[in-house]
Amino acid sequence: MGRSGSGSAAIPAEVDVAVIGAGFSGLYLLHKLRELGFSVAAFDEASDVGGTWYWNRYPGARCDIPTTDYAYSFDPELEKDWTWSEKYATQPEILAYLQHVADRYDLRRDIWFGTRIAAAVWDEASRRWRLRTSEDDEVSCRYYVMASGCLSLPKKPDIEGVGRYRGEVYLTGMWPHERVDFSGKRVAVVGTGSSGIQCIPEIAREAAQLTVFQRTANFSAPAHNGAPSPSRLAQLAADRDGYREAARWSRGGMPAELTDVSGVIAPDDVRRQRFEDAWQAGELFAILGVFSDQGINPVANEVVAEMIREKIRASVTDPETADSLCPKDHPFGTKRPCLDTGYFETFNLPHVRLVDLHRMPIATITETGIDAAGESIEFDAIVFATGFDAMTGPLVSVDISGADGVTLKDKWAQGPTTYLGLMTTGFPNLFMITGPQSPSVLSNMAVSIEQHVDWVADCLLRMRADNLDRIEPTPLAEAGWVRHSQDCADITLHPRADSWYMGANVPGKPRVFLPYIGGVDAYRRACQEVAENGLMGLRLDGPAGPRCNDGVIRRVQPDVAMVLDLVASLGLPAMESMDAADARAFSEATAATMPPGPAVGEITDGTLPGPAADLAYRLYRPASAGPHPLIAYFHGGGWVLGSQHADEPFCRDLCVRTGAVIVSVNYRHAPEDRFPAAVDDAFAAVQWIAVNAASLGCDPGQLAVAGWSAGGNLAAVTCQLARDAGGPVITSQLLLTPVTDGDFGRPSYIENGEGFILTAALMRWFWDHYADEAERAHPKAAPLRGTLTGLPPAVVVSAEFDPLRDEGDAYAEALAAAGVPVRQIRARGHTHTSLTMVDAVISGAPVRAEMAEALSSFLQAPARA
Ligand code: NAP
């Protein structure tokens, strides 16, 4: 049976809170909850405090977040009586710090060491958890907190023959307490992640021979370890509270300035300078933040990746070894990068050899060494630095059985589902500290741990005050958070890598991005909003009776939310407060800041005859050989703003995705030329384009009209006019968030009337400029009110947070009811403007892909009679 740190006490039968783990999380939890008057017992398999820093004692083990920041901040007095000796402290120093914390707050008396909690069962009748230790002792608790760490379950080396080896075997994640002496020995290290990269130079110092078996080359930057950073120390001395608060509201959990320098657009000298500065800083977040877009744009990412490869080649003398050490199979940052001290230079030593497993795969481990590609290499010791079953492993390794008898392992068989990474449906009163779908491993853990512990403590305090004793996330809230967390990952390059973030390092583990990548700041805001909104999405119960404010905390796509936040922060004047000329200038200036869109084969300008005057057009031609399908395109802008090149990024994107020539036509604008001038121009343009299709290099049998917003209105009306006039034959129509009616009473006008760039007020302003009240019901202004039979097949895209959503959906439904083939695409989490922000709003790309695929399939279908 385990014993408490005070030495004698038996495991208590009943406590308010049971905490699993006595590392950074468990220690703070124990301290905080005890201070708040809860009875708490903590359990750890280890014989003392420390968690990660108890187990990972391999040579060279250090933190790689500066220790000024990788420390508790909850007590200024604690900070005063601890001084770190290095920028990146060694494992013994960090362990000593955690031991000091345990002493300072007298924590050990409530920690049972050498005690593994093997199973936990929820008992609905008593609303308590029953925990069982591996020695069959039981403890009953109201709340059960897994503070068991994200990287605490070492992965078993999954290599053929591993059990046969007779020499010394070490696992970096379970290193012996006594010193291991490699002097004079032939040593193998398998694995080149952070643990391998830290221990390899140290082992090379002692060993007679060192052979490193590398499966995936890893990006690493020099740590430039030394004294703690004078500038960080100065900032802390000047304003500790301000510094800590800035960390709490930062992207990664350390105060940092975010850059807006793009790796795609910035000039070479700026890119080089930013990279060299980050390289010199020797900090992970510096090298991960050289460019604003390196995490989402492969081109920007490759700029950083190649600069790191240059550094590797410059450090390693043998070109073949250098080449093997250069990572080429994953974007930089998508596998956890490392900070090192002399790692690459170690391979210049005569007794160190790199075995690149891609060139020389391991056949088997033998009794005396490792056989790789026909060569038998003998070793005295093998060090496995092969990583962990990360994030979910430590949680599901306990046999946790929830309210309906399902185990956590079974519930998560297809990947973890959590609410805020803190709780999971079906497991009441179970909290996780830095669980999956929380920033955790992507952040400074110290900051994320404190935030989680504080949130849980506040929650328990509130429940106690409100006479409640049961809490569980609702399925709706949990599904919403899982989706949001996934949305955040999907706009990054992360899903492209076979990383432990994706569960890819453990055979059979579902491929799901595990942590939350939206940022510590965004995450903290979400947690705060959940708390402020009556613990939104959490079902509470107890003597005071049930209560629940159900809902989804984040519904807008993460990159769309960033755009909205940015726009809100600029405090721009409302467009409807401007006159048309100023509004046009403003909208052109905004468009000029957007990425240009993908390259197309050719862009040419021309004019075509209009009913009143010539109309300018811009033509986008694919790089492929023609003849191409042809799309007549009408820009957005509420009939007031825009031009033939206003939607250039979207037109280029459409051109590339559909392989069609896009002819984007300017039309007369209001208020100078009111309804129906724009419609008349649009119809005339389509007639001209149809007649001239062949001379434009296109297939006259594949003509579509397309438009966004007011342009979508013109496209829809044009199709009706063409049908009524008996031509031209239009094979399909693409209506992107179109205006189809002048009715402001639909729910989407009310739900989304403010805060999503296109406001209800602005839409009224557009209508007022365009058409008189009496004209607005005319089918040439409101195509929804026209006859819809016999129209070309339609792709209709609506956006969830658009005032025009419901009229777009109504048009799609009315077309379908009239027998028109329709592909209706509802863009979840998008706004009226976000789908056209090519390369700025990444989450729009899959919607545009679906839209283009649908349009192409209609274009290729035989033309309808
Ligand atoms: P890791 O990053 O998962 O690295 C494991 C290494 O072993 C990889 O190179 C992997 O190759 C290799 N490997 C695994 N199975 C293998 C097999 N069967 N045959 C050959 N090679 C195999 O694990 P880690 O280095 O222990 O680090 C895990 C995480 O812990 C880090 O990413 C970091 O978050 C944290 N950590 C932090 C520090 C610090 O400085 N504070 C230090 C250590 C660890 P593949 O890449 O091909 O799978």
Coordinates of N, CA and C in Angstrom, one line a residue, residues 4-106:
S4 N 1.5 8.1 2.5 CA 1.5 9.6 2.3 C 2.9 10.0 2.4
G5 N 3.2 11.2 1.9 CA 4.5 11.8 2.0 C 5.0 12.0 3.4
S6 N 4.0 12.1 4.3 CA 4.4 12.3 5.7 C 4.8 10.9 6.3
G7 N 4.6 9.9 5.5 CA 5.2 8.6 5.9 C 4.3 7.6 6.5
S8 N 3.2 7.9 7.2 CA 2.5 6.8 7.9 C 1.0 6.7 7.5
A9 N 0.4 7.8 7.1 CA -1.1 7.7 7.0 C -1.5 6.7 5.9
A10 N -2.6 6.0 6.2 CA -3.2 5.1 5.2 C -4.1 5.9 4.3
I11 N -4.4 5.3 3.1 CA -5.2 6.0 2.2 C -6.6 6.4 2.8
P12 N -7.0 7.6 2.6 CA -8.3 8.0 3.2 C -9.5 7.3 2.5
A13 N -10.5 7.0 3.2 CA -11.7 6.3 2.6 C -12.5 7.3 1.8
E14 N -12.5 8.6 2.2 CA -13.4 9.5 1.5 C -12.7 10.9 1.5
V15 N -12.7 11.5 0.3 CA -12.3 12.9 0.2 C -13.2 13.7 -0.7
D16 N -13.1 15.0 -0.7 CA -13.9 15.8 -1.6 C -13.3 15.6 -3.0
V17 N -11.9 15.7 -3.1 CA -11.3 15.7 -4.4 C -10.1 14.7 -4.4
A18 N -10.1 13.8 -5.4 CA -8.9 13.0 -5.6 C -8.1 13.5 -6.8
V19 N -6.8 13.7 -6.6 CA -6.0 14.2 -7.7 C -5.0 13.1 -8.1
I20 N -4.9 12.9 -9.4 CA -4.0 11.9 -9.8 C -2.8 12.6 -10.4
G21 N -1.6 12.4 -9.8 CA -0.4 13.0 -10.3 C 0.1 14.1 -9.3
A22 N 1.4 14.1 -9.1 CA 2.1 15.0 -8.2 C 3.2 15.8 -9.0
G23 N 2.9 16.1 -10.2 CA 3.8 17.0 -11.0 C 3.3 18.4 -10.9
F24 N 3.7 19.2 -11.9 CA 3.3 20.6 -11.9 C 1.8 20.8 -11.6
S25 N 0.9 20.0 -12.3 CA -0.5 20.2 -12.1 C -1.0 19.7 -10.7
G26 N -0.6 18.5 -10.4 CA -1.1 18.0 -9.1 C -0.7 18.8 -7.9
L27 N 0.5 19.3 -7.9 CA 0.9 20.1 -6.7 C 0.1 21.3 -6.6
Y28 N -0.1 22.0 -7.7 CA -0.8 23.3 -7.6 C -2.3 23.0 -7.2
L29 N -2.9 22.0 -7.8 CA -4.2 21.6 -7.5 C -4.4 21.3 -6.0
L30 N -3.5 20.5 -5.5 CA -3.6 20.2 -4.1 C -3.5 21.4 -3.2
H31 N -2.6 22.3 -3.5 CA -2.4 23.5 -2.8 C -3.7 24.4 -2.8
K32 N -4.1 24.6 -4.1 CA -5.2 25.5 -4.3 C -6.5 25.0 -3.6
L33 N -6.8 23.7 -3.9 CA -8.1 23.2 -3.4 C -8.1 23.1 -1.9
R34 N -7.0 22.8 -1.3 CA -6.8 22.7 0.1 C -7.1 24.0 0.8
E35 N -6.5 25.1 0.1 CA -6.6 26.4 0.6 C -8.1 26.8 0.6
L36 N -8.9 26.3 -0.4 CA -10.3 26.6 -0.5 C -11.2 25.8 0.4
G37 N -10.5 24.9 1.2 CA -11.3 24.2 2.2 C -11.8 22.8 1.8
F38 N -11.3 22.4 0.6 CA -11.7 21.0 0.2 C -10.8 20.0 0.8
S39 N -11.3 18.8 1.1 CA -10.4 17.8 1.5 C -9.8 17.1 0.2
V40 N -8.5 17.0 0.2 CA -7.9 16.5 -1.1 C -6.9 15.4 -0.8
A41 N -6.9 14.4 -1.6 CA -5.8 13.4 -1.6 C -5.2 13.3 -3.0
A42 N -3.9 13.3 -3.1 CA -3.2 13.1 -4.4 C -2.5 11.8 -4.4
F43 N -2.4 11.2 -5.6 CA -1.8 9.9 -5.7 C -0.8 10.0 -6.8
D44 N 0.4 9.3 -6.6 CA 1.4 9.2 -7.7 C 2.1 7.9 -7.6
E45 N 2.4 7.4 -8.8 CA 3.2 6.1 -8.8 C 4.6 6.3 -8.3
A46 N 5.1 7.5 -8.5 CA 6.5 7.8 -8.2 C 6.7 7.8 -6.7
S47 N 7.9 7.9 -6.3 CA 8.2 7.9 -4.8 C 8.3 9.3 -4.3
D48 N 8.2 10.3 -5.2 CA 8.2 11.6 -4.7 C 7.5 12.5 -5.8
V49 N 7.5 13.8 -5.5 CA 6.8 14.7 -6.4 C 7.7 14.9 -7.7
G50 N 7.1 15.6 -8.7 CA 8.0 16.0 -9.9 C 7.3 15.6 -11.2
G51 N 6.5 14.5 -11.2 CA 5.9 14.2 -12.5 C 6.9 13.9 -13.6
T52 N 6.8 14.6 -14.7 CA 7.7 14.5 -15.8 C 9.2 14.6 -15.3
W53 N 9.4 15.5 -14.4 CA 10.8 15.8 -14.0 C 11.3 14.8 -12.9
Y54 N 10.4 13.9 -12.5 CA 10.8 12.8 -11.7 C 11.3 11.7 -12.5
W55 N 10.6 11.4 -13.7 CA 10.9 10.3 -14.5 C 11.9 10.5 -15.5
N56 N 12.0 11.7 -16.1 CA 12.9 11.9 -17.3 C 14.2 12.4 -16.8
R57 N 15.0 11.5 -16.3 CA 16.3 11.9 -15.7 C 17.5 11.6 -16.6
Y58 N 17.2 11.4 -17.9 CA 18.3 11.1 -18.8 C 19.3 12.2 -18.9
P59 N 20.5 11.9 -19.3 CA 21.5 13.0 -19.4 C 21.1 14.1 -20.4
G60 N 21.2 15.3 -20.0 CA 20.9 16.4 -20.9 C 19.5 16.9 -20.8
A61 N 18.6 16.2 -19.9 CA 17.2 16.6 -19.8 C 17.1 18.0 -19.2
R62 N 16.4 18.8 -19.9 CA 16.2 20.2 -19.5 C 14.8 20.6 -20.0
C63 N 14.3 21.7 -19.5 CA 13.1 22.3 -20.1 C 13.6 23.0 -21.4
D64 N 12.6 23.3 -22.3 CA 12.9 24.1 -23.5 C 12.0 25.3 -23.6
I65 N 11.4 25.7 -22.5 CA 10.7 27.0 -22.4 C 11.6 27.7 -21.3
P66 N 11.9 28.9 -21.5 CA 12.8 29.6 -20.5 C 12.3 29.4 -19.1
T67 N 13.2 29.1 -18.2 CA 12.7 28.9 -16.8 C 12.1 30.1 -16.1
T68 N 12.4 31.3 -16.6 CA 11.8 32.5 -16.1 C 10.3 32.3 -16.3
D69 N 9.9 31.6 -17.3 CA 8.5 31.5 -17.7 C 7.9 30.1 -17.3
Y70 N 8.8 29.1 -17.2 CA 8.4 27.7 -17.0 C 8.3 27.5 -15.5
A71 N 7.5 28.3 -14.8 CA 7.4 28.2 -13.3 C 6.1 28.7 -12.9
Y72 N 5.7 28.4 -11.7 CA 4.4 28.9 -11.1 C 4.4 30.4 -11.0
S73 N 3.2 30.9 -11.2 CA 3.1 32.4 -11.0 C 2.1 32.7 -9.9
F74 N 1.5 31.7 -9.3 CA 0.3 32.0 -8.5 C 0.7 32.7 -7.2
D75 N 2.0 32.6 -6.8 CA 2.4 33.2 -5.5 C 3.7 34.0 -5.7
P76 N 3.5 35.3 -5.7 CA 4.7 36.2 -5.9 C 5.8 35.9 -4.8
E77 N 5.4 35.4 -3.7 CA 6.4 35.1 -2.6 C 7.3 33.9 -3.0
L78 N 6.6 32.9 -3.7 CA 7.3 31.8 -4.2 C 8.4 32.2 -5.2
E79 N 7.9 33.1 -6.1 CA 8.9 33.6 -7.1 C 10.1 34.3 -6.5
K80 N 9.8 35.0 -5.4 CA 10.9 35.7 -4.7 C 11.9 34.8 -4.2
D81 N 11.5 33.6 -3.6 CA 12.5 32.8 -3.0 C 13.0 31.7 -3.9
W82 N 12.9 31.8 -5.2 CA 13.5 30.9 -6.0 C 14.2 31.6 -7.2
T83 N 15.5 31.2 -7.4 CA 16.3 31.9 -8.5 C 16.8 30.7 -9.4
W84 N 16.5 30.9 -10.6 CA 16.9 29.9 -11.6 C 18.4 30.2 -12.0
S85 N 19.2 29.1 -12.2 CA 20.6 29.4 -12.5 C 20.8 29.5 -14.0
E86 N 19.9 29.0 -14.8 CA 20.1 28.9 -16.2 C 18.9 29.4 -17.0
K87 N 19.1 29.8 -18.2 CA 18.0 30.1 -19.1 C 17.1 28.8 -19.3
Y88 N 17.7 27.7 -19.5 CA 16.9 26.4 -19.6 C 17.5 25.5 -18.5
A89 N 16.7 25.4 -17.4 CA 17.3 24.7 -16.2 C 17.3 23.2 -16.5
T90 N 18.3 22.5 -15.8 CA 18.4 21.1 -16.0 C 17.3 20.4 -15.2
Q91 N 17.1 19.1 -15.5 CA 16.1 18.3 -14.8 C 16.3 18.3 -13.3
P92 N 17.5 18.1 -12.8 CA 17.7 18.1 -11.3 C 17.2 19.5 -10.7
E93 N 17.5 20.6 -11.4 CA 17.1 21.9 -10.8 C 15.6 22.0 -10.8
I94 N 14.9 21.6 -11.9 CA 13.5 21.7 -11.9 C 12.8 20.8 -10.9
L95 N 13.4 19.6 -10.8 CA 12.9 18.7 -9.7 C 13.1 19.3 -8.3
A96 N 14.2 19.9 -8.1 CA 14.5 20.6 -6.8 C 13.5 21.7 -6.6
Y97 N 13.1 22.4 -7.6 CA 12.1 23.5 -7.5 C 10.8 22.9 -7.1
L98 N 10.4 21.8 -7.7 CA 9.1 21.2 -7.4 C 9.1 20.6 -6.0
Q99 N 10.3 20.1 -5.6 CA 10.4 19.6 -4.2 C 10.3 20.8 -3.2
H100 N 10.9 21.9 -3.6 CA 10.8 23.1 -2.8 C 9.3 23.6 -2.6
V101 N 8.6 23.5 -3.8 CA 7.2 23.9 -3.7 C 6.4 22.9 -2.8
A102 N 6.7 21.7 -2.9 CA 6.0 20.7 -2.0 C 6.3 21.0 -0.5
D103 N 7.6 21.4 -0.2 CA 8.0 21.7 1.1 C 7.3 23.0 1.6
R104 N 7.4 24.0 0.7 CA 6.9 25.3 1.1 C 5.4 25.3 1.5
Y105 N 4.6 24.5 0.8 CA 3.2 24.5 1.1 C 2.8 23.2 1.8
D106 N 3.8 22.5 2.3 CA 3.5 21.3 3.1 C 2.5 20.4 2.3

